[in-house]
Tab-separated table of C-alpha atoms in Angstrom:
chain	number	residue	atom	x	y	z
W	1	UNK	CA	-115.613	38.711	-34.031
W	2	UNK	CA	-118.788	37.011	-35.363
W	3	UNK	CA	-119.826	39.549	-36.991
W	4	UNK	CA	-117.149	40.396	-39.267
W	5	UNK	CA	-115.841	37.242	-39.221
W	6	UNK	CA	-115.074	36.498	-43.360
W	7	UNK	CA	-117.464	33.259	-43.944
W	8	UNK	CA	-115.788	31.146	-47.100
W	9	UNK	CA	-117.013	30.383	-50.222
W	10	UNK	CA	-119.330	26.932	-50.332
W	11	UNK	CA	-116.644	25.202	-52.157
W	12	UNK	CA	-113.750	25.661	-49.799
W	13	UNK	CA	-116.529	24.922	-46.848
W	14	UNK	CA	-116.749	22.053	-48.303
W	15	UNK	CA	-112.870	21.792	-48.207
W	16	UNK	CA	-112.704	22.096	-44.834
W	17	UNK	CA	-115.611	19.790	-43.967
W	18	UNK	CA	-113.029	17.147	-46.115
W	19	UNK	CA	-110.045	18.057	-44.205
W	20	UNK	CA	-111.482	18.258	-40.989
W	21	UNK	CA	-112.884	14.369	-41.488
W	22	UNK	CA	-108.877	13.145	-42.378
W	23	UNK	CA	-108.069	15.191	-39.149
W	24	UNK	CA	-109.738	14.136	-36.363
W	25	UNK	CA	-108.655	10.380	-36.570
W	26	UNK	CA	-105.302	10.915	-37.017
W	27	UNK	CA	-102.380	8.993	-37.014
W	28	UNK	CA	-100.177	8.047	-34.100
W	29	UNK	CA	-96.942	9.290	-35.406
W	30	UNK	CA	-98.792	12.925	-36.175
W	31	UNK	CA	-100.227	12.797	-32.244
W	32	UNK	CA	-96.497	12.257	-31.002
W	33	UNK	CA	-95.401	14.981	-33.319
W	34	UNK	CA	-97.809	17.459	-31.911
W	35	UNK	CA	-97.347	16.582	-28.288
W	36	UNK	CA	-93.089	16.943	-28.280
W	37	UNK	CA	-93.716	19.920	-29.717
W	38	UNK	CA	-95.917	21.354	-27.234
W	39	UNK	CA	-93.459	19.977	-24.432
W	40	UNK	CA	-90.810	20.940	-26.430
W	41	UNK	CA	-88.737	24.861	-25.237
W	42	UNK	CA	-85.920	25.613	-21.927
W	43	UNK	CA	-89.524	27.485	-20.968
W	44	UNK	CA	-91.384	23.847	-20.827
W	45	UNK	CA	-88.794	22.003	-19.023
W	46	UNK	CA	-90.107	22.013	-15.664
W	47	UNK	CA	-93.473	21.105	-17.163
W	48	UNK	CA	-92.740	18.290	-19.014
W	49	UNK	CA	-89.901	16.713	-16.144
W	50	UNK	CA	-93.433	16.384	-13.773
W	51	UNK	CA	-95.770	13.632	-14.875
W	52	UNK	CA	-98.569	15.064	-13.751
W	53	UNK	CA	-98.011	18.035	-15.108
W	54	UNK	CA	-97.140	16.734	-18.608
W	55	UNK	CA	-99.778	14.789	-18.842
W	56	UNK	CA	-102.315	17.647	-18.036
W	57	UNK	CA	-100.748	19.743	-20.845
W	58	UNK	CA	-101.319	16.610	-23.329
W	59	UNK	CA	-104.469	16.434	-22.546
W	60	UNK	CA	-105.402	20.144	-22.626
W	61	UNK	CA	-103.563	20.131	-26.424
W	62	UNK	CA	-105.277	17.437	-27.510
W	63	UNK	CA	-108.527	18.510	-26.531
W	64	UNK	CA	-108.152	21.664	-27.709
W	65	UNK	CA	-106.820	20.311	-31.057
W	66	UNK	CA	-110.113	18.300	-31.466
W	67	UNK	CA	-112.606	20.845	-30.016
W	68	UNK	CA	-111.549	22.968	-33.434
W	69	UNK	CA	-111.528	20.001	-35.910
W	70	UNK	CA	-114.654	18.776	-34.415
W	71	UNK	CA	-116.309	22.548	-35.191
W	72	UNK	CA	-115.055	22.664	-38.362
W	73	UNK	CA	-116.264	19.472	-39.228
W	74	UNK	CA	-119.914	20.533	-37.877
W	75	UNK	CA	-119.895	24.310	-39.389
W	76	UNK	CA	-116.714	24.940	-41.657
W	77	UNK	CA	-115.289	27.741	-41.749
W	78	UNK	CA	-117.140	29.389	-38.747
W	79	UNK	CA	-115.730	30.750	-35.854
W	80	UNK	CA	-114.221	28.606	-32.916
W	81	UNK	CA	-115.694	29.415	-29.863
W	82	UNK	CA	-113.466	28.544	-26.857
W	83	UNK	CA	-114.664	25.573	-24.543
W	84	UNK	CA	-112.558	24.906	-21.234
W	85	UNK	CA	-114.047	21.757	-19.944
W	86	UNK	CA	-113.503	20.581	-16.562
W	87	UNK	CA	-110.600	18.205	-17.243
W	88	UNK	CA	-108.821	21.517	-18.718
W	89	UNK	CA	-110.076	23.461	-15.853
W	90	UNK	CA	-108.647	21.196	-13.575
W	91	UNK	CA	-105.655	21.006	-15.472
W	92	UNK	CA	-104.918	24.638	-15.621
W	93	UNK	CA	-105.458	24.627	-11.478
W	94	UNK	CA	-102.866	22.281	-11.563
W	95	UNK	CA	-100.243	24.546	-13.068
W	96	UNK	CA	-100.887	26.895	-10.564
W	97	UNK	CA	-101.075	25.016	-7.291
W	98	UNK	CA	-97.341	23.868	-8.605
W	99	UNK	CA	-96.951	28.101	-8.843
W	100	UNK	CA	-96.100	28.139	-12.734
W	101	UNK	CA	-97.484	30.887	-14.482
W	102	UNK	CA	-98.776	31.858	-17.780
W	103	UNK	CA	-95.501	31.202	-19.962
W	104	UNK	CA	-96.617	27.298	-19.183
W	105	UNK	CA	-99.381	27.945	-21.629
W	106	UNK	CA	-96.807	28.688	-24.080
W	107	UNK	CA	-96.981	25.177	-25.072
W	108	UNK	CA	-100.343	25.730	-26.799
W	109	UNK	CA	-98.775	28.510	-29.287
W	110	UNK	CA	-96.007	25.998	-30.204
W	111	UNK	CA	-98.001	23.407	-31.094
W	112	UNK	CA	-99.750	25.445	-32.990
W	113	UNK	CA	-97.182	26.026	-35.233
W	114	UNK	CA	-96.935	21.868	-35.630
W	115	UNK	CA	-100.529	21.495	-35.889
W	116	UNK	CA	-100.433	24.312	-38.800
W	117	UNK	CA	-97.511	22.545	-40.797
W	118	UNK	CA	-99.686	19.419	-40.732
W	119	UNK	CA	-103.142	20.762	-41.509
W	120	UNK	CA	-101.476	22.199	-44.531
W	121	UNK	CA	-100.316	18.866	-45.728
W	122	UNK	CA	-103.891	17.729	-45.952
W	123	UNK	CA	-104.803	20.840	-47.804
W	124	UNK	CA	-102.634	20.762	-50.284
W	125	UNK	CA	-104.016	16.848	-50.710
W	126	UNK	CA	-107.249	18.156	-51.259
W	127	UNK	CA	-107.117	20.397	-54.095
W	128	UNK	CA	-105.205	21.382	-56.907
W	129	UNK	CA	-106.862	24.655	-57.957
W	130	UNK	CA	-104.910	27.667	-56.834
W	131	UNK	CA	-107.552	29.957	-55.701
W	132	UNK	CA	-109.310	27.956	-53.677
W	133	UNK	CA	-106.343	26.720	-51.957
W	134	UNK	CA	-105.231	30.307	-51.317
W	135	UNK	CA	-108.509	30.784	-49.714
W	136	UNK	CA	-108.648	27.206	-47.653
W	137	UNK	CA	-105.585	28.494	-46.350
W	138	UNK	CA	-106.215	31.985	-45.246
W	139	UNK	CA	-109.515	31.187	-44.000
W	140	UNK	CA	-108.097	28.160	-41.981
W	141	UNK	CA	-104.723	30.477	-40.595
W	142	UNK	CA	-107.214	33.187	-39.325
W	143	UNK	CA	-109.362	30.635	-37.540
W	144	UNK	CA	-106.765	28.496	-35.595
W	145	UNK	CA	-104.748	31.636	-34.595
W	146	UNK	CA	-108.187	33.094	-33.438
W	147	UNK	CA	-109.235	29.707	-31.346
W	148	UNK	CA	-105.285	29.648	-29.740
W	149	UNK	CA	-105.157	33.397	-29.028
W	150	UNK	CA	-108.841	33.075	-27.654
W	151	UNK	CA	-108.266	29.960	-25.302
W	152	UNK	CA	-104.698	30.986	-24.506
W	153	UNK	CA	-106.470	34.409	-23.070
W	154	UNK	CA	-109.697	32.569	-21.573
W	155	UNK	CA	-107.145	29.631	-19.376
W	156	UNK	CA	-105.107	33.156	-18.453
W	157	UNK	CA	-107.983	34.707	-16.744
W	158	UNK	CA	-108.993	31.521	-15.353
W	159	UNK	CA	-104.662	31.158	-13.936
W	160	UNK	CA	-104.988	34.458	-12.732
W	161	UNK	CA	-108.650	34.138	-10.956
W	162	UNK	CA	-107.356	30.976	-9.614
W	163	UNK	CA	-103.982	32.476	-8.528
W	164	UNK	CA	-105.753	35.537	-6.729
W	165	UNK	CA	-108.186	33.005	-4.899
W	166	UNK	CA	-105.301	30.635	-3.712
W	167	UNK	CA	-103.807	34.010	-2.198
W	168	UNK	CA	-106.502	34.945	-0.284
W	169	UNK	CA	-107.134	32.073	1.134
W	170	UNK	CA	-103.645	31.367	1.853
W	171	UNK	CA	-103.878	35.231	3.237
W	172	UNK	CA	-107.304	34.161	5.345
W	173	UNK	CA	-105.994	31.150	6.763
W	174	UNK	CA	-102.680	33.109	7.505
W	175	UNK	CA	-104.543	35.998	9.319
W	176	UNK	CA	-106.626	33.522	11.232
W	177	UNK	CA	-103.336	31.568	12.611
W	178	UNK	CA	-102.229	35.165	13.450
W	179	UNK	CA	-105.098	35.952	15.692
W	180	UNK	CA	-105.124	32.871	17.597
W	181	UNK	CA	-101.245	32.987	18.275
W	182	UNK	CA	-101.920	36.577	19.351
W	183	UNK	CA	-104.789	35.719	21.080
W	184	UNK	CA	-103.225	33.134	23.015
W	185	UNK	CA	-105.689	30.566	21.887
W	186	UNK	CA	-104.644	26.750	22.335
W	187	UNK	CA	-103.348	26.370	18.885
W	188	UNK	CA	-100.876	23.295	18.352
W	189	UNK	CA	-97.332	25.263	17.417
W	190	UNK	CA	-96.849	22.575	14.797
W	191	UNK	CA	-100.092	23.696	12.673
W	192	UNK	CA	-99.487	27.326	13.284
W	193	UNK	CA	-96.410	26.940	11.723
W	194	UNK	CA	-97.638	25.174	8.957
W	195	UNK	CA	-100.310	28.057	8.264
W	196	UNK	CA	-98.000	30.795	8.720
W	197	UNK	CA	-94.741	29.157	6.601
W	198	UNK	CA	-92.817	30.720	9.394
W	199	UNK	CA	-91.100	28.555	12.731
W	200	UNK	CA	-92.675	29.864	15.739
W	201	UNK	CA	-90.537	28.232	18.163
W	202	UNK	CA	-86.939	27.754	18.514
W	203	UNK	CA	-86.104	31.656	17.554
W	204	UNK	CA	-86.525	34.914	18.589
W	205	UNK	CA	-89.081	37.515	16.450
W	206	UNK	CA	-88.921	41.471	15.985
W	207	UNK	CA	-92.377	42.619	15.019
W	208	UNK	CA	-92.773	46.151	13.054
W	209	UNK	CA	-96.036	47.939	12.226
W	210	UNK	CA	-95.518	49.421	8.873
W	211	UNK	CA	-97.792	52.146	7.643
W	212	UNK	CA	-98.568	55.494	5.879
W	213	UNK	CA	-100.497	58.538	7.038
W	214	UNK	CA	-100.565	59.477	3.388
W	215	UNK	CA	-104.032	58.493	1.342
W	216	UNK	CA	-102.625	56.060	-1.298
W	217	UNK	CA	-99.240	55.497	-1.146
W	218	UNK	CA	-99.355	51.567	-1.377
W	219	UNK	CA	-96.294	51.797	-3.525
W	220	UNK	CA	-93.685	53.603	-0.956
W	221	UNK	CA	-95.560	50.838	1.733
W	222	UNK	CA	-94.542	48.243	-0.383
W	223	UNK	CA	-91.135	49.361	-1.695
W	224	UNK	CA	-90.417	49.764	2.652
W	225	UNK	CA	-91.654	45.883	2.965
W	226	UNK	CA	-89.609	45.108	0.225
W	227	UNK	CA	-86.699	46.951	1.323
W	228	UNK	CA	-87.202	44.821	5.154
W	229	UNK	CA	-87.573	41.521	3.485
W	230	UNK	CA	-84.335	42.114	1.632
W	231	UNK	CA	-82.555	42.907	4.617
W	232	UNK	CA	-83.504	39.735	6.322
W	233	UNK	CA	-81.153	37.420	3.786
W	234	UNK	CA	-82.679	34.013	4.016
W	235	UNK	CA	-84.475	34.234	6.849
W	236	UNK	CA	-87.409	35.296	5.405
W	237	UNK	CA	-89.906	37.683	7.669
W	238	UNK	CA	-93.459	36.960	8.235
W	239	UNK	CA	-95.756	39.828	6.616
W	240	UNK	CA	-99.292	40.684	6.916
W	241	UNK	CA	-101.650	43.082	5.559
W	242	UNK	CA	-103.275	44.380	8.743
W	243	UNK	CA	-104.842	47.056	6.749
W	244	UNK	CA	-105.106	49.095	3.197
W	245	UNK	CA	-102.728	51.414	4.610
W	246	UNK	CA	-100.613	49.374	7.024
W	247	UNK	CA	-98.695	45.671	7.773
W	248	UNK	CA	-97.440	43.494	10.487
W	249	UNK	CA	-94.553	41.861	10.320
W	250	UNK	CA	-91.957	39.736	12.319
W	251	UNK	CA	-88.362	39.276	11.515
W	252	UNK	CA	-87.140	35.846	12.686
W	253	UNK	CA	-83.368	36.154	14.563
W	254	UNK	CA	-83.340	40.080	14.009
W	255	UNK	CA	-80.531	41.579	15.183
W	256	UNK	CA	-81.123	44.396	18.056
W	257	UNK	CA	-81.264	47.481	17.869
W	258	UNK	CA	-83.346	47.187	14.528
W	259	UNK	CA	-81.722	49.932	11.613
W	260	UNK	CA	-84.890	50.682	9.799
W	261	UNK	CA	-84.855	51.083	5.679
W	262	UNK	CA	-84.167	54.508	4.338
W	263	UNK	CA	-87.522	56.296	4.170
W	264	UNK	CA	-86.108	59.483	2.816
W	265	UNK	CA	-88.217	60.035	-0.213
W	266	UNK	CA	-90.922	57.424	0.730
W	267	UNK	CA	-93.343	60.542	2.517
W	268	UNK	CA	-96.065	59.418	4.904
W	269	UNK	CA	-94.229	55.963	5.621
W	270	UNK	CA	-93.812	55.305	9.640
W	271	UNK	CA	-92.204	52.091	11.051
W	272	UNK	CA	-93.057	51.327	15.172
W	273	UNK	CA	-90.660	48.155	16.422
W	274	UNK	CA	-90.645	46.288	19.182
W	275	UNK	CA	-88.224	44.426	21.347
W	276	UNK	CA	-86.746	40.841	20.045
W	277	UNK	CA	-88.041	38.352	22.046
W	278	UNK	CA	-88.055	34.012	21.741
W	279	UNK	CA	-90.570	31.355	21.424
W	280	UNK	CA	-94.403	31.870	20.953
W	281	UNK	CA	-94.692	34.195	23.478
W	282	UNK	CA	-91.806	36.730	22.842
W	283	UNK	CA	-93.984	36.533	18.727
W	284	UNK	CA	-96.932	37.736	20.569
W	285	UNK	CA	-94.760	40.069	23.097
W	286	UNK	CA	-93.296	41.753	20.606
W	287	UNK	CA	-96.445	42.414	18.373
W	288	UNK	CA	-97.818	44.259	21.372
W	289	UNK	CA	-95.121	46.314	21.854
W	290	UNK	CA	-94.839	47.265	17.956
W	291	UNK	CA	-98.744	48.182	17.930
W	292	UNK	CA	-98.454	49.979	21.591
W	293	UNK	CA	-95.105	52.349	19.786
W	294	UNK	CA	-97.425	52.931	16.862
W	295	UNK	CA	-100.321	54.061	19.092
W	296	UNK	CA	-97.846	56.578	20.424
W	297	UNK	CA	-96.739	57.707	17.051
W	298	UNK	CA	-100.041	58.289	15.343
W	299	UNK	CA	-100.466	61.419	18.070
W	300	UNK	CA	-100.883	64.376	15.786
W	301	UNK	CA	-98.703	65.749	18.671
W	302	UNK	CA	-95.814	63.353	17.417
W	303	UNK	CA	-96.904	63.006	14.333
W	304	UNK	CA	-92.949	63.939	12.428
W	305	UNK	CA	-91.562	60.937	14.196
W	306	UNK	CA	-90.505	58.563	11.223
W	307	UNK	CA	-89.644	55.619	13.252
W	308	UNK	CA	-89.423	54.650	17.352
W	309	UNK	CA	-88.357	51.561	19.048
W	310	UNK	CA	-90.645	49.991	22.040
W	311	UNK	CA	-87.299	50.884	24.483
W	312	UNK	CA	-87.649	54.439	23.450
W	313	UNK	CA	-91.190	54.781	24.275
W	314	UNK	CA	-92.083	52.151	27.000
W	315	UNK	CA	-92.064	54.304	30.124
W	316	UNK	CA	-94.394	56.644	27.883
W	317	UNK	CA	-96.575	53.973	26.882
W	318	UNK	CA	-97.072	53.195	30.499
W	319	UNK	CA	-97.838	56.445	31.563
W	320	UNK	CA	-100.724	56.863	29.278
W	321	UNK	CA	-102.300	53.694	29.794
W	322	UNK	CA	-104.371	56.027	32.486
W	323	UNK	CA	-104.629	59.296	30.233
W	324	UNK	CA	-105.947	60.982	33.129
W	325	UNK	CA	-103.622	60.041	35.493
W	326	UNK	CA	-100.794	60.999	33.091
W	327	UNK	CA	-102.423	64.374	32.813
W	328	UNK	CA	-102.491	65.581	36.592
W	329	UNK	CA	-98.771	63.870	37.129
W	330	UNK	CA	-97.784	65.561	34.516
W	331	UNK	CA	-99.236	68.692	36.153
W	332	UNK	CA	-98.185	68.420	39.504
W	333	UNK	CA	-94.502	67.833	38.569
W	334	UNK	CA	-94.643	69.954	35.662
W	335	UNK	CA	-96.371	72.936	36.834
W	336	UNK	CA	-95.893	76.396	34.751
W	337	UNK	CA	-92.948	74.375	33.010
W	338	UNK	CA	-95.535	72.334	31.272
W	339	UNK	CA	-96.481	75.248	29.089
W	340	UNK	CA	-92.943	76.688	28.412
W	341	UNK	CA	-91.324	77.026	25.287
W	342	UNK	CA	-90.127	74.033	24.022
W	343	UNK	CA	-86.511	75.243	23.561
W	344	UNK	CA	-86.521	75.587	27.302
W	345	UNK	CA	-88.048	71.910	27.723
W	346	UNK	CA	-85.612	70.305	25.681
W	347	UNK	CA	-82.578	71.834	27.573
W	348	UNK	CA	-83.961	70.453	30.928
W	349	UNK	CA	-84.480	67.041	29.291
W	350	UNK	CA	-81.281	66.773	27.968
W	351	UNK	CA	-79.395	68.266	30.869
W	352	UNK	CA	-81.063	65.480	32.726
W	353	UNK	CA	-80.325	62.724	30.098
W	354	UNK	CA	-77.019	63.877	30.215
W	355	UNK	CA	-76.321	63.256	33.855
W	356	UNK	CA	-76.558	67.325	34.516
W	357	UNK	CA	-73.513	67.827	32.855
W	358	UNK	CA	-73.672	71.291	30.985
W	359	UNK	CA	-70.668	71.228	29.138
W	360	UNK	CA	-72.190	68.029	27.475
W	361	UNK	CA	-75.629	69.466	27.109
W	362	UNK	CA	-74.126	72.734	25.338
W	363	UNK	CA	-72.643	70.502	22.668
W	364	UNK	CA	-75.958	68.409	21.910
W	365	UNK	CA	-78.187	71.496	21.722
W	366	UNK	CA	-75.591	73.389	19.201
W	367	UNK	CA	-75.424	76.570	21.990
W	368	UNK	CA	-72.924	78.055	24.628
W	369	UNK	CA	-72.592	76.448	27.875
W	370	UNK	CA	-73.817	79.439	29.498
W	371	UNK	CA	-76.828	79.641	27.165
W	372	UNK	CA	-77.785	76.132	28.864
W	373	UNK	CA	-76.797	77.143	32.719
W	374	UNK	CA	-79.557	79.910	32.264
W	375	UNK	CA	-82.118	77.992	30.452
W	376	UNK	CA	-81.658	75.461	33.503
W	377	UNK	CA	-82.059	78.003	35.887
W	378	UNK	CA	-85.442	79.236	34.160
W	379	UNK	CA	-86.806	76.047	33.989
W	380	UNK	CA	-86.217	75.667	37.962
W	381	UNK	CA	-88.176	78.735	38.615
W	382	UNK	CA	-91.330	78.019	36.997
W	383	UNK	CA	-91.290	74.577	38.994
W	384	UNK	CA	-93.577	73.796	41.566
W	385	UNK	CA	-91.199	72.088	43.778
W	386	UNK	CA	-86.649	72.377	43.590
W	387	UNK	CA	-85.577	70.353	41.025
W	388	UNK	CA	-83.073	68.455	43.126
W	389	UNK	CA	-85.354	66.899	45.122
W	390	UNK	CA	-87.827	65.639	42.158
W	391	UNK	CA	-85.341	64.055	39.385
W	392	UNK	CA	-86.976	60.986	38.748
W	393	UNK	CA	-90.273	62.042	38.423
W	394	UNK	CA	-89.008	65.139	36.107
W	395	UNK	CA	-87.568	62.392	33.799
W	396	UNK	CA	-90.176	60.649	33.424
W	397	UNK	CA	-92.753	63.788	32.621
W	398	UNK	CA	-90.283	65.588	30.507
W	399	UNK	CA	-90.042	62.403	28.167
W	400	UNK	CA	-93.669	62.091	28.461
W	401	UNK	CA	-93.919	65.331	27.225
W	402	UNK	CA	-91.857	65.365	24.234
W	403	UNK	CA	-94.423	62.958	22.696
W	404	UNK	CA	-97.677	65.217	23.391
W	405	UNK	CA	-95.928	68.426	21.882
């Protein structure tokens, strides 16, 4: 901008020198003027109804008003440069520790309209001669639009710097509350709560890990959140970013069973729930149980599983807390069977799930009833002991099984 910034003529420097001397002591009634108008708007109202708040924008106006009479008056004509001081630093924090946003700054393009309309009346005062008016005037236009567009950009990178800096540490002190709840650390409930901006105690808490196996898909993450957020009405969830590709989160007085979002369309996208429990403990129960389910999930094995509840997986998640004493049970009940086809597997554990009923086992797996009584009967054989006298522990391996295939 300096360098092709169009320098006036010595005469209307001169001009400018003149006008800037009537403008920076000026009257009361033209401060007022300049100030309603920057308070002025439906947009300001919740600005100018805080006194605080009002009172910071005055001051940013007027300062800003003065820091480009005051360069005019020391090098007419030149360019502006922007100045935010620390009074207009601190002001702009301000607006954003009250979480308003850049349309507060609007106030600084409306007054400049005001501020135009009366640095034109002392222009016209100054001279009579046409062209040198017409120049004053184009020369002074270009240079306060410059300064407002300038500062108005300059105090919205320091709103949004000061914006993303609030959120992480509002995210920091969030995750730390986090760990010590989880941790079971001696953390009053009181100050937890007021870290989190969620009530601990006094409800119950589903937790959910939310994540995607698919390498930047933040946006089908977030439209999920989103989506879970909604759902909760008023009682708004607790969310965290665990990691770039995942979240925790709690839903306060969540109904059970939890219905998941849609995640047709939303590839890569896996939600692991746990069971809805009360008070402090039944937050950090049910995290547990959430993380344990997605542990289960993220098996390649299992990998096409979308979503699970804790209750679907818990007497699997048990069984492989000792991988390998889940291998040689699985073995010893299992034998050849562990290695059949998995049509064959499925039939069993259904016709078991099903109370042995093979009429209702035909009609889950789609196929004749006597499709099923022979399936049953090859499963038997390649059995290492009769399968009436090992149900239970068939059960249990046959479910463990579905979730290493």
């Amino acid at each position: 901008m300096q360098e092709s910034w169009p320098l006036p003529s010595p005469q209307v420097r001169e001009l400018i020198r003149r006008a800037s001397e009537q403008a920076i002591n000026p009257d009361p009634e033209w401060i007022e003027t300049l100030q309603t108008a920057a308070l002025g708007g439906e947009r300001m109202a919740e600005v100018a109804a805080d006194p605080l708040l009002a009172d910071g924008i005055r001051h940013i106006n007027w300062t800003n008003t003065m820091n480009w009479v005051g360069s005019n008056l020391a090098r007419p004509g030149e360019p502006v440069p922007v100045h935010l001081s620390a009074e207009i630093t601190g002001a702009v924090r301000d607006l954003v520790r009250r979480g308003l946003d850049e349309t507060s700054l609007d106030a600084f393009r409306t007054a400049h309209g005001v501020a135009w309309r009366l640095w034109m009346d002392i222009c016209f005062g100054l001279t009579g001669d046409v062209d040198d008016l017409r120049e004053l005037l184009d020369v002074s236009s270009l240079s306060i639009s410059a300064f407002i567009e300038d500062t108005v950009d300059a105090m919205n990178t320091l709103m949004r710097a000061e914006r993303a800096e609030r959120a992480r540490d509002i995210a920091s002190r969030r995750g730390e509350a986090i760990a010590l709840v989880l941790e079971g650390a001696p953390i009053p409930v009181q100050r937890a709560e007021a870290q989190l901006g969620y009530r601990l105690s006094g409800q119950r808490h589903l937790a959910l890990v939310v994540w995607s196996t698919a390498p930047g898909n933040s946006a089908d993450l977030e439209s999920v959140i989103d989506d879970i957020t909604r759902g909760c009405g008023r009682d708004r969830p607790l969310a965290m970013m665990a990691s770039a590709s995942s979240w925790w989160m709690w839903l306060p007085a969540a109904p059970e069973p939890f219905a998941p979002p849609a995640l047709d369309g939303r590839p890569g996208v896996r939600i692991a729930a746990g069971r809805s429990a009360p008070g402090v403990d039944g937050f950090r129960e049910s995290h547990f149980q959430a993380t344990a389910t997605q542990r289960l999930m993220a098996d390649a094995a299992s990998g096409d599983r979308r979503f699970a509840r804790y209750d679907e997986v818990r007497l699997v998640a048990m069984l492989i807390g000792d991988p390998a004493a889940a291998q040689a049970y699985l073995t010893d009940t299992l034998g050849d069977l562990r290695d059949a086809d998995t049509e064959l597997v499925d039939t069993l554990r259904t016709w078991i799930r099903l109370q042995c009923n093979m009429s209702h086992t035909a009609e889950a797996m789609f196929t004749h009833r006597n499709t099923v009584v022979r399936r049953i009967a090859r499963a038997e054989a390649l059995l290492p002991r009769p399968l009436d006298t090992c149900m239970v522990d068939l059960a249990a391996c046959l479910e463990l099984l579905s979730w290493r295939r």
